[in-house]
Coordinates of C-alpha atoms and ligand atoms in Angstrom, one line a residue:
M1 CA 0.2 0.1 -0.1
K2 CA 2.8 2.2 0.9
H3 CA 4.6 1.5 -2.0
T4 CA 1.5 2.1 -4.2
L5 CA 1.2 5.7 -2.6
V6 CA 4.8 6.4 -3.2
T7 CA 4.5 5.3 -6.9
A8 CA 1.6 7.5 -7.1
L9 CA 3.1 10.6 -5.6
V10 CA 6.2 10.2 -8.0
L11 CA 4.0 9.9 -10.9
V12 CA 2.3 13.2 -9.8
V13 CA 5.4 15.0 -9.4
Q14 CA 6.6 13.8 -12.5
L15 CA 3.6 14.9 -14.4
S16 CA 3.6 18.3 -12.5
L17 CA 7.4 18.8 -13.6
A18 CA 6.5 17.9 -17.2
Q19 CA 3.6 20.2 -17.5
K20 CA 5.8 23.0 -16.4
S21 CA 8.1 22.2 -19.2
I22 CA 5.7 23.8 -21.9
P23 CA 7.7 25.3 -23.5
A24 CA 11.3 24.5 -22.2
D25 CA 12.2 28.1 -21.7
P26 CA 10.2 29.2 -18.3
N27 CA 10.7 33.0 -19.6
A28 CA 9.0 32.1 -22.9
T29 CA 6.7 34.9 -24.2
E30 CA 3.1 34.6 -24.1
E31 CA 2.8 33.9 -27.8
T32 CA 5.2 31.4 -27.6
V33 CA 3.7 29.6 -24.8
N34 CA 0.4 29.6 -26.7
L35 CA 1.9 28.3 -29.8
C36 CA 3.5 25.6 -27.9
K37 CA 0.5 24.4 -26.0
N38 CA -1.7 24.7 -29.1
L39 CA 0.6 22.8 -31.5
M40 CA 0.9 20.3 -28.6
K41 CA -3.0 19.5 -28.7
L42 CA -3.1 20.0 -32.5
Q43 CA -0.7 17.2 -33.0
H44 CA -2.8 14.5 -32.0
E45 CA -5.4 15.6 -34.6
R46 CA -4.0 16.9 -37.8
L47 CA -0.6 16.8 -39.7
M48 CA 0.3 20.6 -40.8
F49 CA 2.1 20.6 -44.1
G50 CA 5.1 22.9 -44.3
H51 CA 7.5 24.0 -47.4
Q52 CA 11.0 25.4 -47.3
D53 CA 11.2 28.9 -48.6
D54 CA 7.5 28.9 -50.0
L55 CA 7.1 32.4 -50.5
A56 CA 10.7 33.4 -51.5
Y57 CA 10.8 31.6 -54.9
G58 CA 9.7 28.2 -56.7
N59 CA 10.1 26.4 -60.0
G60 CA 10.8 29.1 -62.4
W61 CA 10.4 32.3 -60.5
V62 CA 11.8 34.4 -57.8
Y63 CA 10.5 37.1 -55.4
E64 CA 6.9 37.4 -56.6
E65 CA 4.7 39.0 -54.1
G66 CA 1.9 36.7 -52.7
R67 CA 3.2 33.7 -55.2
S68 CA 3.8 30.1 -53.8
D69 CA 4.3 27.0 -55.9
V70 CA 1.9 25.2 -53.4
K71 CA -0.5 27.7 -53.6
D72 CA -0.4 27.7 -57.5
V73 CA -1.4 24.2 -57.3
C74 CA -4.0 23.7 -54.3
G75 CA -5.1 27.0 -53.7
D76 CA -3.7 27.5 -50.3
Y77 CA -0.5 28.3 -48.6
P78 CA 1.3 25.8 -46.3
A79 CA 0.7 25.9 -42.7
V80 CA 4.4 25.8 -41.9
Y81 CA 7.1 27.8 -43.4
G82 CA 10.8 27.0 -43.5
W83 CA 13.4 29.7 -43.5
E84 CA 17.4 29.3 -44.0
L85 CA 19.7 31.4 -42.4
G86 CA 23.1 30.3 -43.8
H87 CA 25.6 33.3 -44.3
L88 CA 23.7 35.5 -41.7
E89 CA 26.5 34.6 -39.3
L90 CA 29.0 36.4 -41.8
G91 CA 27.1 39.6 -41.8
D92 CA 25.9 38.9 -45.3
T93 CA 22.8 40.5 -46.6
Y94 CA 21.6 37.3 -48.4
S95 CA 21.7 33.5 -47.6
L96 CA 23.6 31.0 -49.1
D97 CA 20.5 30.2 -51.2
S98 CA 20.5 33.7 -52.4
V99 CA 17.5 35.0 -50.5
H100 CA 17.7 38.3 -48.6
F101 CA 17.5 38.2 -44.8
H102 CA 15.2 41.5 -44.6
K103 CA 13.1 39.8 -47.0
I104 CA 12.9 36.6 -44.8
Q105 CA 11.9 38.9 -41.8
G106 CA 9.3 40.1 -43.9
W107 CA 7.7 36.8 -44.7
I108 CA 8.0 35.7 -41.2
K109 CA 5.9 38.8 -40.3
Q110 CA 3.3 38.1 -43.1
T111 CA 3.2 34.2 -42.1
Y112 CA 2.6 35.2 -38.5
A113 CA 0.0 37.8 -39.2
R114 CA -2.1 35.1 -41.0
G115 CA -1.4 32.4 -38.1
G116 CA 0.8 30.4 -39.8
V117 CA 4.0 28.7 -38.3
N118 CA 7.8 29.6 -39.1
T119 CA 10.8 27.3 -38.6
I120 CA 14.4 28.3 -39.2
S121 CA 17.4 26.0 -40.1
W122 CA 20.9 27.4 -40.0
H123 CA 23.7 26.1 -42.4
L124 CA 26.2 28.1 -40.8
R125 CA 29.8 28.3 -42.0
N126 CA 32.5 26.2 -40.6
P127 CA 34.0 28.5 -38.1
L128 CA 37.4 27.0 -37.6
T129 CA 38.0 26.2 -41.7
G130 CA 36.0 29.1 -43.1
G131 CA 34.8 26.4 -45.1
S132 CA 31.0 25.7 -45.5
S133 CA 28.6 23.7 -43.1
W134 CA 29.6 20.9 -45.2
D135 CA 33.2 21.1 -44.6
T136 CA 34.1 18.2 -42.4
S137 CA 38.0 18.4 -42.9
S138 CA 38.4 18.9 -39.2
K139 CA 37.1 17.0 -36.0
K140 CA 37.9 20.0 -33.7
V141 CA 35.5 22.4 -35.0
V142 CA 32.9 22.0 -32.3
R143 CA 35.6 22.0 -29.5
S144 CA 37.0 25.1 -31.0
V145 CA 33.7 27.1 -30.6
L146 CA 33.0 26.1 -27.0
P147 CA 34.1 28.3 -24.0
G148 CA 37.9 28.3 -24.1
G149 CA 38.3 27.1 -27.6
E150 CA 40.1 29.3 -30.1
K151 CA 37.0 30.0 -32.2
H152 CA 34.6 30.6 -29.3
E153 CA 34.9 34.5 -29.8
L154 CA 34.0 34.0 -33.5
F155 CA 31.1 31.7 -32.8
V156 CA 29.9 34.4 -30.4
T157 CA 29.6 37.0 -33.2
Y158 CA 27.7 34.2 -35.1
L159 CA 25.3 34.1 -32.4
D160 CA 25.2 37.7 -32.0
R161 CA 24.0 38.1 -35.7
L162 CA 21.4 35.3 -35.2
A163 CA 20.1 37.3 -32.1
E164 CA 19.7 40.4 -34.1
F165 CA 17.9 38.6 -36.7
L166 CA 15.5 36.9 -34.1
Q167 CA 15.0 40.3 -32.3
G168 CA 14.0 42.0 -35.6
L169 CA 11.0 39.7 -35.6
Q170 CA 8.6 41.8 -34.2
T171 CA 5.1 43.3 -34.8
E172 CA 4.5 46.7 -35.3
D173 CA 3.3 46.9 -31.6
G174 CA 6.3 45.2 -30.4
T175 CA 5.0 41.7 -30.1
Y176 CA 7.8 39.0 -30.7
I177 CA 7.2 36.7 -33.3
P178 CA 7.6 32.9 -32.1
V179 CA 9.8 30.9 -34.3
L180 CA 10.7 27.2 -34.3
F181 CA 14.5 27.1 -34.2
R182 CA 16.5 23.8 -35.5
P183 CA 20.1 24.5 -34.9
F184 CA 22.9 21.7 -35.7
H185 CA 20.3 19.4 -37.4
E186 CA 20.9 16.1 -39.1
H187 CA 23.8 15.1 -36.6
T188 CA 23.3 11.6 -36.8
G189 CA 24.9 11.9 -40.1
S190 CA 28.5 13.3 -40.5
W191 CA 28.0 15.7 -43.6
F192 CA 27.9 18.6 -41.3
W193 CA 30.8 20.1 -39.1
W194 CA 28.6 19.2 -35.9
G195 CA 27.9 15.6 -37.3
K196 CA 28.4 12.4 -35.5
N197 CA 31.9 11.5 -36.5
L198 CA 33.1 14.8 -36.1
C199 CA 32.5 15.3 -32.5
T200 CA 31.9 13.6 -29.2
P201 CA 28.2 13.4 -27.8
E202 CA 29.2 15.6 -24.8
D203 CA 30.6 18.2 -27.3
Y204 CA 27.6 18.3 -29.2
K205 CA 25.3 18.8 -26.2
A206 CA 27.5 21.4 -25.0
L207 CA 27.2 23.1 -28.3
W208 CA 23.7 23.4 -28.0
R209 CA 23.5 24.3 -24.4
F210 CA 26.1 27.1 -25.0
T211 CA 23.8 28.4 -28.0
V212 CA 20.8 28.2 -25.9
N213 CA 21.9 29.8 -22.8
Y214 CA 23.5 32.5 -24.8
L215 CA 20.4 33.2 -26.7
Q216 CA 18.3 33.5 -23.6
N217 CA 20.3 34.8 -21.0
E218 CA 22.8 37.2 -22.8
K219 CA 20.5 38.1 -25.7
N220 CA 17.3 38.0 -23.6
I221 CA 15.4 36.0 -26.5
H222 CA 12.4 34.3 -25.5
H223 CA 10.2 33.7 -28.5
V224 CA 12.0 30.8 -29.8
L225 CA 11.1 27.0 -29.7
Y226 CA 13.9 24.7 -29.8
S227 CA 13.8 21.7 -32.1
Y228 CA 16.3 18.8 -31.8
S229 CA 16.3 17.4 -35.4
T230 CA 18.3 14.2 -36.5
D231 CA 18.8 12.4 -39.6
R232 CA 17.5 8.8 -39.9
F233 CA 18.4 6.4 -37.1
K234 CA 17.5 3.0 -36.2
T235 CA 17.0 2.9 -32.3
T236 CA 15.9 5.2 -29.4
N237 CA 19.4 5.0 -28.1
E238 CA 20.5 6.3 -31.3
Y239 CA 18.0 9.1 -31.4
L240 CA 18.8 10.1 -28.0
E241 CA 22.6 9.5 -27.8
R242 CA 23.4 13.4 -28.5
Y243 CA 19.8 14.9 -27.0
P244 CA 20.7 18.0 -25.0
G245 CA 18.1 17.7 -22.6
D246 CA 14.3 18.4 -21.8
D247 CA 15.1 21.6 -20.3
I248 CA 16.4 23.0 -23.5
V249 CA 14.3 21.4 -26.2
D250 CA 10.6 22.1 -27.3
V251 CA 10.5 19.7 -30.6
L252 CA 11.7 16.4 -31.3
A253 CA 12.3 15.8 -35.0
F254 CA 13.8 14.0 -37.8
D255 CA 14.7 14.5 -41.3
L256 CA 14.2 11.7 -43.9
Y257 CA 14.3 11.9 -47.7
D258 CA 13.2 9.2 -49.9
R259 CA 16.0 7.8 -51.6
G260 CA 14.7 4.5 -52.4
P261 CA 12.3 1.4 -51.4
D262 CA 13.0 1.4 -47.7
Y263 CA 11.8 4.8 -47.1
A264 CA 8.3 4.0 -45.6
K265 CA 10.0 1.7 -43.3
A266 CA 12.6 4.0 -42.2
V267 CA 10.0 7.0 -41.7
K268 CA 7.7 4.3 -39.5
T269 CA 10.8 3.6 -37.4
C270 CA 11.6 7.1 -36.8
A271 CA 8.1 8.3 -36.6
E272 CA 7.7 5.7 -33.9
V273 CA 10.5 6.4 -31.6
V274 CA 10.0 10.5 -31.8
C275 CA 6.3 10.2 -31.0
E276 CA 6.6 7.9 -28.2
Q277 CA 9.5 10.1 -26.8
A278 CA 7.5 13.3 -27.5
G279 CA 4.4 11.5 -25.6
Q280 CA 6.8 10.6 -22.5
R281 CA 8.6 14.1 -22.3
N282 CA 5.8 16.3 -23.2
K283 CA 7.0 17.6 -26.1
L284 CA 6.3 18.4 -29.9
A285 CA 7.2 15.9 -32.4
T286 CA 7.8 16.7 -36.2
M287 CA 9.2 15.4 -39.5
S288 CA 11.3 18.6 -40.2
E289 CA 12.4 17.7 -43.7
T290 CA 11.7 15.4 -46.2
G291 CA 11.3 15.0 -50.0
G292 CA 10.4 12.4 -52.5
P293 CA 10.6 11.5 -56.1
I294 CA 7.5 13.2 -57.0
A295 CA 8.4 13.8 -60.7
T296 CA 8.1 10.0 -61.3
N297 CA 6.2 8.7 -58.3
T298 CA 3.1 10.8 -58.9
K299 CA 1.2 8.9 -56.0
W300 CA 4.0 10.0 -53.7
W301 CA 1.9 12.6 -51.5
T302 CA -1.1 10.1 -50.8
E303 CA 0.3 6.6 -51.1
T304 CA 4.0 7.1 -49.9
L305 CA 3.9 10.0 -47.6
L306 CA 0.3 10.6 -46.1
G307 CA 0.0 6.6 -46.1
T308 CA 3.1 6.2 -43.9
L309 CA 2.5 9.4 -41.8
K310 CA -1.2 9.1 -41.0
P311 CA -1.0 6.7 -37.8
F312 CA 1.3 9.1 -36.3
D313 CA 0.8 12.0 -34.0
L314 CA 3.2 14.4 -35.6
S315 CA 2.7 18.3 -35.4
Y316 CA 4.1 18.6 -39.2
V317 CA 5.9 17.4 -42.2
L318 CA 8.1 19.9 -44.2
V319 CA 9.1 19.2 -47.6
W320 CA 12.4 21.1 -48.5
R321 CA 12.8 23.8 -51.3
N322 CA 12.0 24.2 -54.8
P323 CA 15.2 25.6 -56.1
W324 CA 15.2 28.6 -58.8
K325 CA 18.3 27.8 -59.9
P326 CA 20.5 24.7 -60.0
A327 CA 21.1 23.1 -56.6
G328 CA 21.9 19.6 -57.1
H329 CA 18.2 18.3 -56.7
G330 CA 14.9 19.0 -58.0
A331 CA 11.5 20.6 -56.6
F332 CA 10.3 18.9 -53.4
A333 CA 7.0 20.5 -53.5
P334 CA 4.5 20.4 -56.5
Y335 CA 4.4 23.5 -58.9
K336 CA 1.9 24.5 -61.4
N337 CA 1.3 21.6 -63.7
S338 CA 3.9 19.4 -62.0
P339 CA 3.2 15.6 -62.5
D340 CA 2.2 15.1 -59.0
S341 CA -0.3 17.9 -59.0
E342 CA -3.3 15.8 -58.6
D343 CA -2.3 13.6 -56.2
F344 CA -1.0 16.6 -54.2
I345 CA -4.9 18.1 -54.3
R346 CA -6.0 15.0 -52.9
F347 CA -3.3 15.2 -50.1
Y348 CA -4.4 18.6 -49.5
K349 CA -8.2 17.7 -49.3
D350 CA -7.3 14.8 -46.9
P351 CA -8.9 15.4 -43.7
K352 CA -5.6 14.8 -41.8
T353 CA -3.9 17.5 -43.6
L354 CA -3.9 21.0 -42.4
F355 CA -2.8 24.2 -44.6
Q356 CA -3.1 27.8 -44.2
K357 CA -6.6 28.6 -44.6
E358 CA -7.7 26.3 -41.7
V359 CA -4.6 27.1 -39.6
T360 CA -5.6 30.8 -39.5
Q361 CA -9.0 29.8 -38.0
L362 CA -7.2 27.9 -35.0
K363 CA -5.6 31.2 -33.7
L364 CA -2.4 29.4 -32.7
Y365 CA -0.9 32.4 -30.9
Q366 CA -3.9 33.0 -28.7
Ligands
BMA1 C1 20.4 21.7 -49.1 C2 20.2 22.2 -50.5 C3 21.2 23.1 -50.7 C4 20.9 24.3 -49.8 C5 20.8 23.9 -48.3 C6 20.4 24.9 -47.5 O1 19.7 20.7 -48.6 O2 19.0 22.6 -50.8 O3 21.1 23.6 -51.8 O4 22.0 25.2 -49.8 O5 19.9 23.0 -48.4 O6 19.1 25.4 -47.8

């Protein structure tokens, strides 16, 4: 009896601790708390659709006000908009994908005004070698940016520029616009300088902790939900090996591209782990990047993607960008008259998926 009571007490304490952690930042702004709580509920009902750089450019066009490849096909914008900040850290005016940062700020504001969700990725340069994110020539990069490291001060200037960008995300009345930030992603692979074979789990976690603490405590930024986003993985241990902690993470995520027949199975494995962990830890769960062979598999949206994701309580799935100039990959979202358009419209009409018009009604920030 006594034992049962103690167990019950422990459970209550655990539950109340978990409740407190929505979002992880105890000083999160009201709109950020609301967004997090609303998304937590929504993820059990609907799957939001997201697209990288949706408003910036698309197949055969760039910077056309109000245009979106997704809207060209289904008449509605995505619910989630991904933005990329690579090269912001250098003080450049436009990103590694040639998108101007002041324009990105404008689209984030527009998206917020109509109740959509913004998420930010960051392919930041290699601070030790001066190379790109993909420069994996040194295993000392993460170590070098941590406190005491030879590139620590340089890394802090990167964070200062990031902070300035984030602080600029305000409405006219000074309300900070909440964003989901997804730093140091796909670290279960080894193609970025922060990847698995390039640093120890401890150093990776320290990189996260320093970044989040710096933005929150030194820069007073409290309108960010942090997203931990691996690449594909096979087990819970692998997923969590470099997890920096419930106290600084709000979203459990994974990236996984369709590169062959094992896709559905791999997605299922990852979604199971991510949803289970999100449930236990009171976090959001997302598929933060994907893309498939939509030019050839014209049922990819309904049969492959939705067919696989439907049973899971994921908040959103985001497909990567439709490059407007050669990028080594094609479009990941449909565009006017693309061969997958009809199937995408079926995907759009499916009761599980959620796009901008419906999301506006949900008032996620209130
Ligand atoms: C990659 C590709 C690159 C791009 C990078 C950052 O997956 O799309 O062309 O520079 O993302 O957006």
